[in-house]
Amino acid sequence: MSNNIKNNLSRRDFLKAGGAATAATGLSLAGISSATAATCSTLPEKWDETYDVVVVGSGFAGLSAAIEAKNANASTVVLEKMPVPGGNSTINGGCIAVVGSDVQKARGITDSVDAMMGDMLKAGLGLNYPLQARIVAERTNEAYEWCKNYLGVKFKDKITQFGGHSIPRSLTTQNQSGSGIILPMLAKAKELDIHVKTKVYVKKLINDEQGRIVGLEVITRFKPGKETSTKTKFIKAKKGVVMANGGFAADVNYRSSQDPRLDEKLRSTNHSGATAECLKEMVRIGANPVQLSWVQLGPWTSPEEKGFGMAPLFATYSAFAHGIMVSPKTGERFVNELADRKVRADAIVKTGDIGIAFCDSIGASHSSHVMDKLLGRKVVLTFDTFEELAAHYKIPVKALLAQIERYNSYVEKNIDPEFGKPFSMKQVAIKKAPFYAVRLWPKAHHTMGGVEIDTKARVMNMVTRDVIPGLFACGEATGGTHGACRLGTVAVPDCLVFGRIAGQNAAKA
Amino acid sequence: MSNNIKNNLSRRDFLKAGGAATAATGLSLAGISSATAATCSTLPEKWDETYDVVVVGSGFAGLSAAIEAKNANASTVVLEKMPVPGGNSTINGGCIAVVGSDVQKARGITDSVDAMMGDMLKAGLGLNYPLQARIVAERTNEAYEWCKNYLGVKFKDKITQFGGHSIPRSLTTQNQSGSGIILPMLAKAKELDIHVKTKVYVKKLINDEQGRIVGLEVITRFKPGKETSTKTKFIKAKKGVVMANGGFAADVNYRSSQDPRLDEKLRSTNHSGATAECLKEMVRIGANPVQLSWVQLGPWTSPEEKGFGMAPLFATYSAFAHGIMVSPKTGERFVNELADRKVRADAIVKTGDIGIAFCDSIGASHSSHVMDKLLGRKVVLTFDTFEELAAHYKIPVKALLAQIERYNSYVEKNIDPEFGKPFSMKQVAIKKAPFYAVRLWPKAHHTMGGVEIDTKARVMNMVTRDVIPGLFACGEATGGTHGACRLGTVAVPDCLVFGRIAGQNAAKA
């Protein structure tokens, strides 16, 4: 049965209430007619603004949706709660997993959609929505080419094998930051005359008597703490509302209801705006929340830094790829440093202690671009000998030396019999002083769960599992694509691919 | 901020709508005043029936709640959707984990709340709500004594150590069925003059303008397929509504939105009434759904049987313990046959094929008490040779013979280097014909997720994480107590303990 029918009034209630409802006041029938329905609505007496497509959120997904909608001739606005656009996308590493990129081809690396799907489903523990996951994998190269050729994004001529990926397929923006994509997107939005409005907080989604989402009630000039302000504006969306509001990893109160371990003691890599109010509002209006208890912890964050920090760059490009991580308790490795994020983060937590990740000066050269800052902030420390390193972190030195020798022998044999770490990045033994080290403790990074969408990015109704007309969602706001664990560098293509799909479909809705 | 305030009308809307609302018709202000609120409500013109406490569901949790509410002098009714009361509780094994029972004491078994908590949190992967889990562990013996002494439930003088429990603490009813508890509960309900009404389907929860749950809209003389009937009755709950509606393991459409692997090809051990409509209705009214994607699969069920069947007894006591499980594709083992439920079920699903579990006649002797029925129903088949077994199930015979030889050598060496299966049950090599085999495919068994409650079984609001006044929930309808995996024999104490808590608190609400 359709959401539409569900939201309609039972005949009995209609006869009971209808008379008074249509009488007097500017209140539409919807206010009463859906009084017993899955959601209810009061259409405003007048709309303050009207667009074809209203996009909520200005990260990769939101801006992709807005650009596509505008290019499909829909008048489009982007609403951003924060004072600056970009959300987590601007502070992310700017890495994108791409199947069949020019860079892979130039290096003779064979890859396939099935291989990337396989990696996603393995990390996702089979919870992934297969169709959504495949669409992301299939369209990674199209999204990457769109960034390069249409947006003018500059990528490094460099390829990396990220944790959980069976093949090197991850590319990075020149400035190794998501801002390398967000800034060109904002420039394109300006060029296309798409207004990106900041400090606009979504208070309510508004549906009509048929249950179609027709607009939003928003708080303008929003300041944190003013969430309940009644000084609101009504914005009409003639064709569709695209929710690209991101995840809720920074929302301690809400995330801890899904995973009680994620209390205030556990920090987040996210910006302070990564909270759950839009998720809750979509659920209120009838959306189906799926897989919400899967919150990803980043294994590469440093307790010495706030938020995401820069430690993840050193850990990913140098320490994990070309070095090892040991427990200070034992001096021994406890996980494949290139396993997926969940495996690594769970492994660190399980040791009950900080992880110490380090590499030699050759390994460190792979993150030279950030090294000055990391050393200046004392997030990464250098040591002339392994003994000094062991002494500083109070690691049993004999065990550490034995571990390093053992690991180096694996590198030379090109096989890790202990943890199965892949040596496909021309790893060399950890030998050349000085040695660079970082302390690591996980932080809440990505919320895999969100609202259910279909392959057209249409939001599904919880009761009927039919689409909610007029409502679209993409990016971290949605659940299912990544299942139990989102692989590193797959968030960007997910946001680009489904952001574009959402914008294209909203424009013709 | 309280749910109450959230549900109130903004002043602006009030002025806009108030006039007409109070004029004409029996429709209360709530119909309009909460039109923009988290939920909305139409109070009926008249209530058809009124009670202090209305309990939805007649399993362990619902009947426990009703009995406690009535004993607290609240007029109480139980509404059951199905033609017969009891739900899954009547078809469950009637096993209850108890810390510090008379049976443990008589056998000198030392146990503790911390030990049971530890087992629950280990299986729950730490996702458990610690306070709820502890309350269940703390009150297991009180619940067990209540069953024996107040309800007159008969238990066997026998104690078992179930999978995932570190100590033998599981007790079983005389008839080895949950009906051994449900029937005394129904007798007690009758004695206390609690009316258990069957074929009553909950269509809506009704809240007042303050957001308090004040009653329900129900379909009486309910028949499946009539869920949208508008011939409804309104039942008022003066003090509280207790939702003990169970889980949704039999709801293919809904469960597959949380775990796409659980499609129609995967059957359920549950009765057909284990569907999600009450969960959805609680979420519609504002409840916080938590950990919904954790659905437990039983690894010991046969596609030859409907529901739970008897195959689990042969699989558990004979084939898994004293034999092996192979994939018919490869003829090889793929999991430790004595791993926990989740590990084994996931492994079978991952092979993409039925698991063939078999043992020899010595192994089969451990389930002799059910063997006649299993053979009679052709759920278990016997073969004089491995070759015949391989031919029947189309297993590559050479690979199978090699696998059996390899496994038998492990049994003799008393160590399984491939999957680490423990040989602590005096296993013998698989040799003595005839050989007994069963086809296994997991079935959805228990939904760990549900609505969030507090320690008083009050349902929490998703937006505010404050209580929803007047709404209580208990048993499988709730999430959090078991986290990622509910241990065998902990469902019964969960339902008894939180059912009683819900009834006691609803009566004084």
PDB file of N, CA and C in Angstrom, chain A residues 1 5-6 10 36 463, chain B residues 81-82 199-204 217-232 251 272-278 280-281:
ATOM      1  N   MET A   1       0.839  -1.207   0.000  1.00  0.00           N
ATOM      2  CA  MET A   1       0.000   0.000   0.000  1.00  0.00           C
ATOM      3  C   MET A   1       0.866   1.246   0.000  1.00  0.00           C
ATOM      4  N   ILE A   5      -1.859   6.460   0.459  1.00  0.00           N
ATOM      5  CA  ILE A   5      -3.099   5.935   1.027  1.00  0.00           C
ATOM      6  C   ILE A   5      -3.010   5.926   2.557  1.00  0.00           C
ATOM      7  N   LYS A   6      -1.876   5.450   3.065  1.00  0.00           N
ATOM      8  CA  LYS A   6      -1.686   5.386   4.522  1.00  0.00           C
ATOM      9  C   LYS A   6      -1.938   6.743   5.168  1.00  0.00           C
ATOM     10  N   SER A  10      -9.077   8.183   7.441  1.00  0.00           N
ATOM     11  CA  SER A  10     -10.134   7.175   7.357  1.00  0.00           C
ATOM     12  C   SER A  10     -11.445   7.941   7.159  1.00  0.00           C
ATOM     13  N   THR A  36      -4.675  11.183  12.010  1.00  0.00           N
ATOM     14  CA  THR A  36      -4.431   9.827  12.515  1.00  0.00           C
ATOM     15  C   THR A  36      -3.445   9.090  11.621  1.00  0.00           C
ATOM     16  N   VAL A 463       6.660   2.411   7.256  1.00  0.00           N
ATOM     17  CA  VAL A 463       5.471   1.557   7.362  1.00  0.00           C
ATOM     18  C   VAL A 463       5.255   0.769   6.071  1.00  0.00           C
TER      19      VAL A 463
ATOM     20  N   LYS B  81      -3.171 -10.220  19.247  1.00  0.00           N
ATOM     21  CA  LYS B  81      -3.548 -10.191  17.834  1.00  0.00           C
ATOM     22  C   LYS B  81      -3.969 -11.560  17.310  1.00  0.00           C
ATOM     23  N   MET B  82      -3.278 -12.598  17.808  1.00  0.00           N
ATOM     24  CA  MET B  82      -3.491 -13.940  17.259  1.00  0.00           C
ATOM     25  C   MET B  82      -4.727 -14.604  17.880  1.00  0.00           C
ATOM     26  N   LYS B 199      -7.395 -11.968  18.932  1.00  0.00           N
ATOM     27  CA  LYS B 199      -7.830 -11.374  17.655  1.00  0.00           C
ATOM     28  C   LYS B 199      -8.080  -9.864  17.763  1.00  0.00           C
ATOM     29  N   VAL B 200      -7.288  -9.203  18.613  1.00  0.00           N
ATOM     30  CA  VAL B 200      -7.391  -7.741  18.715  1.00  0.00           C
ATOM     31  C   VAL B 200      -6.090  -7.135  18.180  1.00  0.00           C
ATOM     32  N   TYR B 201      -6.199  -6.409  17.084  1.00  0.00           N
ATOM     33  CA  TYR B 201      -5.044  -5.864  16.378  1.00  0.00           C
ATOM     34  C   TYR B 201      -4.897  -4.376  16.697  1.00  0.00           C
ATOM     35  N   VAL B 202      -3.713  -3.989  17.141  1.00  0.00           N
ATOM     36  CA  VAL B 202      -3.471  -2.578  17.464  1.00  0.00           C
ATOM     37  C   VAL B 202      -3.232  -1.802  16.171  1.00  0.00           C
ATOM     38  N   LYS B 203      -4.123  -0.849  15.897  1.00  0.00           N
ATOM     39  CA  LYS B 203      -3.973  -0.045  14.689  1.00  0.00           C
ATOM     40  C   LYS B 203      -3.219   1.245  15.001  1.00  0.00           C
ATOM     41  N   LYS B 204      -3.548   1.857  16.108  1.00  0.00           N
ATOM     42  CA  LYS B 204      -2.876   3.114  16.473  1.00  0.00           C
ATOM     43  C   LYS B 204      -2.736   3.255  17.976  1.00  0.00           C
ATOM     44  N   GLU B 217      -6.358   2.598  19.260  1.00  0.00           N
ATOM     45  CA  GLU B 217      -7.403   2.279  18.292  1.00  0.00           C
ATOM     46  C   GLU B 217      -7.128   0.856  17.819  1.00  0.00           C
ATOM     47  N   VAL B 218      -8.106  -0.032  17.953  1.00  0.00           N
ATOM     48  CA  VAL B 218      -7.865  -1.443  17.648  1.00  0.00           C
ATOM     49  C   VAL B 218      -8.916  -2.000  16.684  1.00  0.00           C
ATOM     50  N   ILE B 219      -8.523  -3.046  15.983  1.00  0.00           N
ATOM     51  CA  ILE B 219      -9.450  -3.816  15.154  1.00  0.00           C
ATOM     52  C   ILE B 219      -9.792  -5.084  15.919  1.00  0.00           C
ATOM     53  N   THR B 220     -11.063  -5.315  16.174  1.00  0.00           N
ATOM     54  CA  THR B 220     -11.454  -6.536  16.890  1.00  0.00           C
ATOM     55  C   THR B 220     -11.830  -7.619  15.876  1.00  0.00           C
ATOM     56  N   ARG B 221     -11.928  -8.861  16.367  1.00  0.00           N
ATOM     57  CA  ARG B 221     -12.181 -10.007  15.474  1.00  0.00           C
ATOM     58  C   ARG B 221     -11.251  -9.940  14.266  1.00  0.00           C
ATOM     59  N   PHE B 222      -9.966  -9.648  14.559  1.00  0.00           N
ATOM     60  CA  PHE B 222      -8.976  -9.417  13.507  1.00  0.00           C
ATOM     61  C   PHE B 222      -8.666 -10.682  12.708  1.00  0.00           C
ATOM     62  N   LYS B 223      -8.595 -10.523  11.396  1.00  0.00           N
ATOM     63  CA  LYS B 223      -8.109 -11.593  10.518  1.00  0.00           C
ATOM     64  C   LYS B 223      -6.960 -11.015   9.707  1.00  0.00           C
ATOM     65  N   PRO B 224      -5.852 -11.787   9.515  1.00  0.00           N
ATOM     66  CA  PRO B 224      -4.754 -11.293   8.673  1.00  0.00           C
ATOM     67  C   PRO B 224      -5.273 -10.787   7.321  1.00  0.00           C
ATOM     68  N   GLY B 225      -4.745  -9.635   6.903  1.00  0.00           N
ATOM     69  CA  GLY B 225      -5.215  -9.027   5.659  1.00  0.00           C
ATOM     70  C   GLY B 225      -6.179  -7.886   5.918  1.00  0.00           C
ATOM     71  N   LYS B 226      -6.668  -7.825   7.163  1.00  0.00           N
ATOM     72  CA  LYS B 226      -7.645  -6.779   7.522  1.00  0.00           C
ATOM     73  C   LYS B 226      -6.989  -5.638   8.314  1.00  0.00           C
ATOM     74  N   GLU B 227      -5.664  -5.494   8.150  1.00  0.00           N
ATOM     75  CA  GLU B 227      -4.922  -4.510   8.963  1.00  0.00           C
ATOM     76  C   GLU B 227      -5.420  -3.076   8.762  1.00  0.00           C
ATOM     77  N   THR B 228      -6.025  -2.806   7.618  1.00  0.00           N
ATOM     78  CA  THR B 228      -6.418  -1.413   7.364  1.00  0.00           C
ATOM     79  C   THR B 228      -7.912  -1.177   7.606  1.00  0.00           C
ATOM     80  N   SER B 229      -8.564  -2.173   8.163  1.00  0.00           N
ATOM     81  CA  SER B 229      -9.994  -2.015   8.446  1.00  0.00           C
ATOM     82  C   SER B 229     -10.254  -0.729   9.229  1.00  0.00           C
ATOM     83  N   THR B 230     -11.328  -0.052   8.894  1.00  0.00           N
ATOM     84  CA  THR B 230     -11.670   1.172   9.637  1.00  0.00           C
ATOM     85  C   THR B 230     -12.787   0.888  10.645  1.00  0.00           C
ATOM     86  N   LYS B 231     -13.207  -0.384  10.712  1.00  0.00           N
ATOM     87  CA  LYS B 231     -14.145  -0.763  11.786  1.00  0.00           C
ATOM     88  C   LYS B 231     -13.338  -0.951  13.054  1.00  0.00           C
ATOM     89  N   THR B 232     -13.139   0.137  13.766  1.00  0.00           N
ATOM     90  CA  THR B 232     -12.225   0.078  14.909  1.00  0.00           C
ATOM     91  C   THR B 232     -12.929   0.429  16.212  1.00  0.00           C
ATOM     92  N   ASP B 251       8.840 -11.002   9.917  1.00  0.00           N
ATOM     93  CA  ASP B 251       8.410  -9.934   9.013  1.00  0.00           C
ATOM     94  C   ASP B 251       9.474  -9.719   7.936  1.00  0.00           C
ATOM     95  N   SER B 272       3.824 -16.833  12.883  1.00  0.00           N
ATOM     96  CA  SER B 272       3.574 -15.876  11.795  1.00  0.00           C
ATOM     97  C   SER B 272       3.230 -14.475  12.304  1.00  0.00           C
ATOM     98  N   GLY B 273       2.878 -14.365  13.574  1.00  0.00           N
ATOM     99  CA  GLY B 273       2.492 -13.054  14.103  1.00  0.00           C
ATOM    100  C   GLY B 273       3.656 -12.165  14.503  1.00  0.00           C
ATOM    101  N   ALA B 274       4.881 -12.681  14.381  1.00  0.00           N
ATOM    102  CA  ALA B 274       6.055 -11.903  14.813  1.00  0.00           C
ATOM    103  C   ALA B 274       6.424 -10.874  13.747  1.00  0.00           C
ATOM    104  N   THR B 275       5.600  -9.837  13.639  1.00  0.00           N
ATOM    105  CA  THR B 275       5.775  -8.805  12.609  1.00  0.00           C
ATOM    106  C   THR B 275       5.957  -7.429  13.256  1.00  0.00           C
ATOM    107  N   ALA B 276       6.276  -6.431  12.422  1.00  0.00           N
ATOM    108  CA  ALA B 276       6.818  -5.168  12.921  1.00  0.00           C
ATOM    109  C   ALA B 276       5.805  -4.043  13.132  1.00  0.00           C
ATOM    110  N   GLU B 277       4.504  -4.301  12.932  1.00  0.00           N
ATOM    111  CA  GLU B 277       3.572  -3.150  12.926  1.00  0.00           C
ATOM    112  C   GLU B 277       3.551  -2.385  14.244  1.00  0.00           C
ATOM    113  N   CYS B 278       3.682  -3.057  15.368  1.00  0.00           N
ATOM    114  CA  CYS B 278       3.661  -2.324  16.647  1.00  0.00           C
ATOM    115  C   CYS B 278       4.951  -1.521  16.849  1.00  0.00           C
ATOM    116  N   LYS B 280       6.646  -0.175  14.407  1.00  0.00           N
ATOM    117  CA  LYS B 280       6.473   0.992  13.527  1.00  0.00           C
ATOM    118  C   LYS B 280       5.536   2.018  14.164  1.00  0.00           C
ATOM    119  N   GLU B 281       4.473   1.528  14.812  1.00  0.00           N
ATOM    120  CA  GLU B 281       3.503   2.433  15.415  1.00  0.00           C
ATOM    121  C   GLU B 281       4.126   3.174  16.604  1.00  0.00           C
TER     122      GLU B 281
END
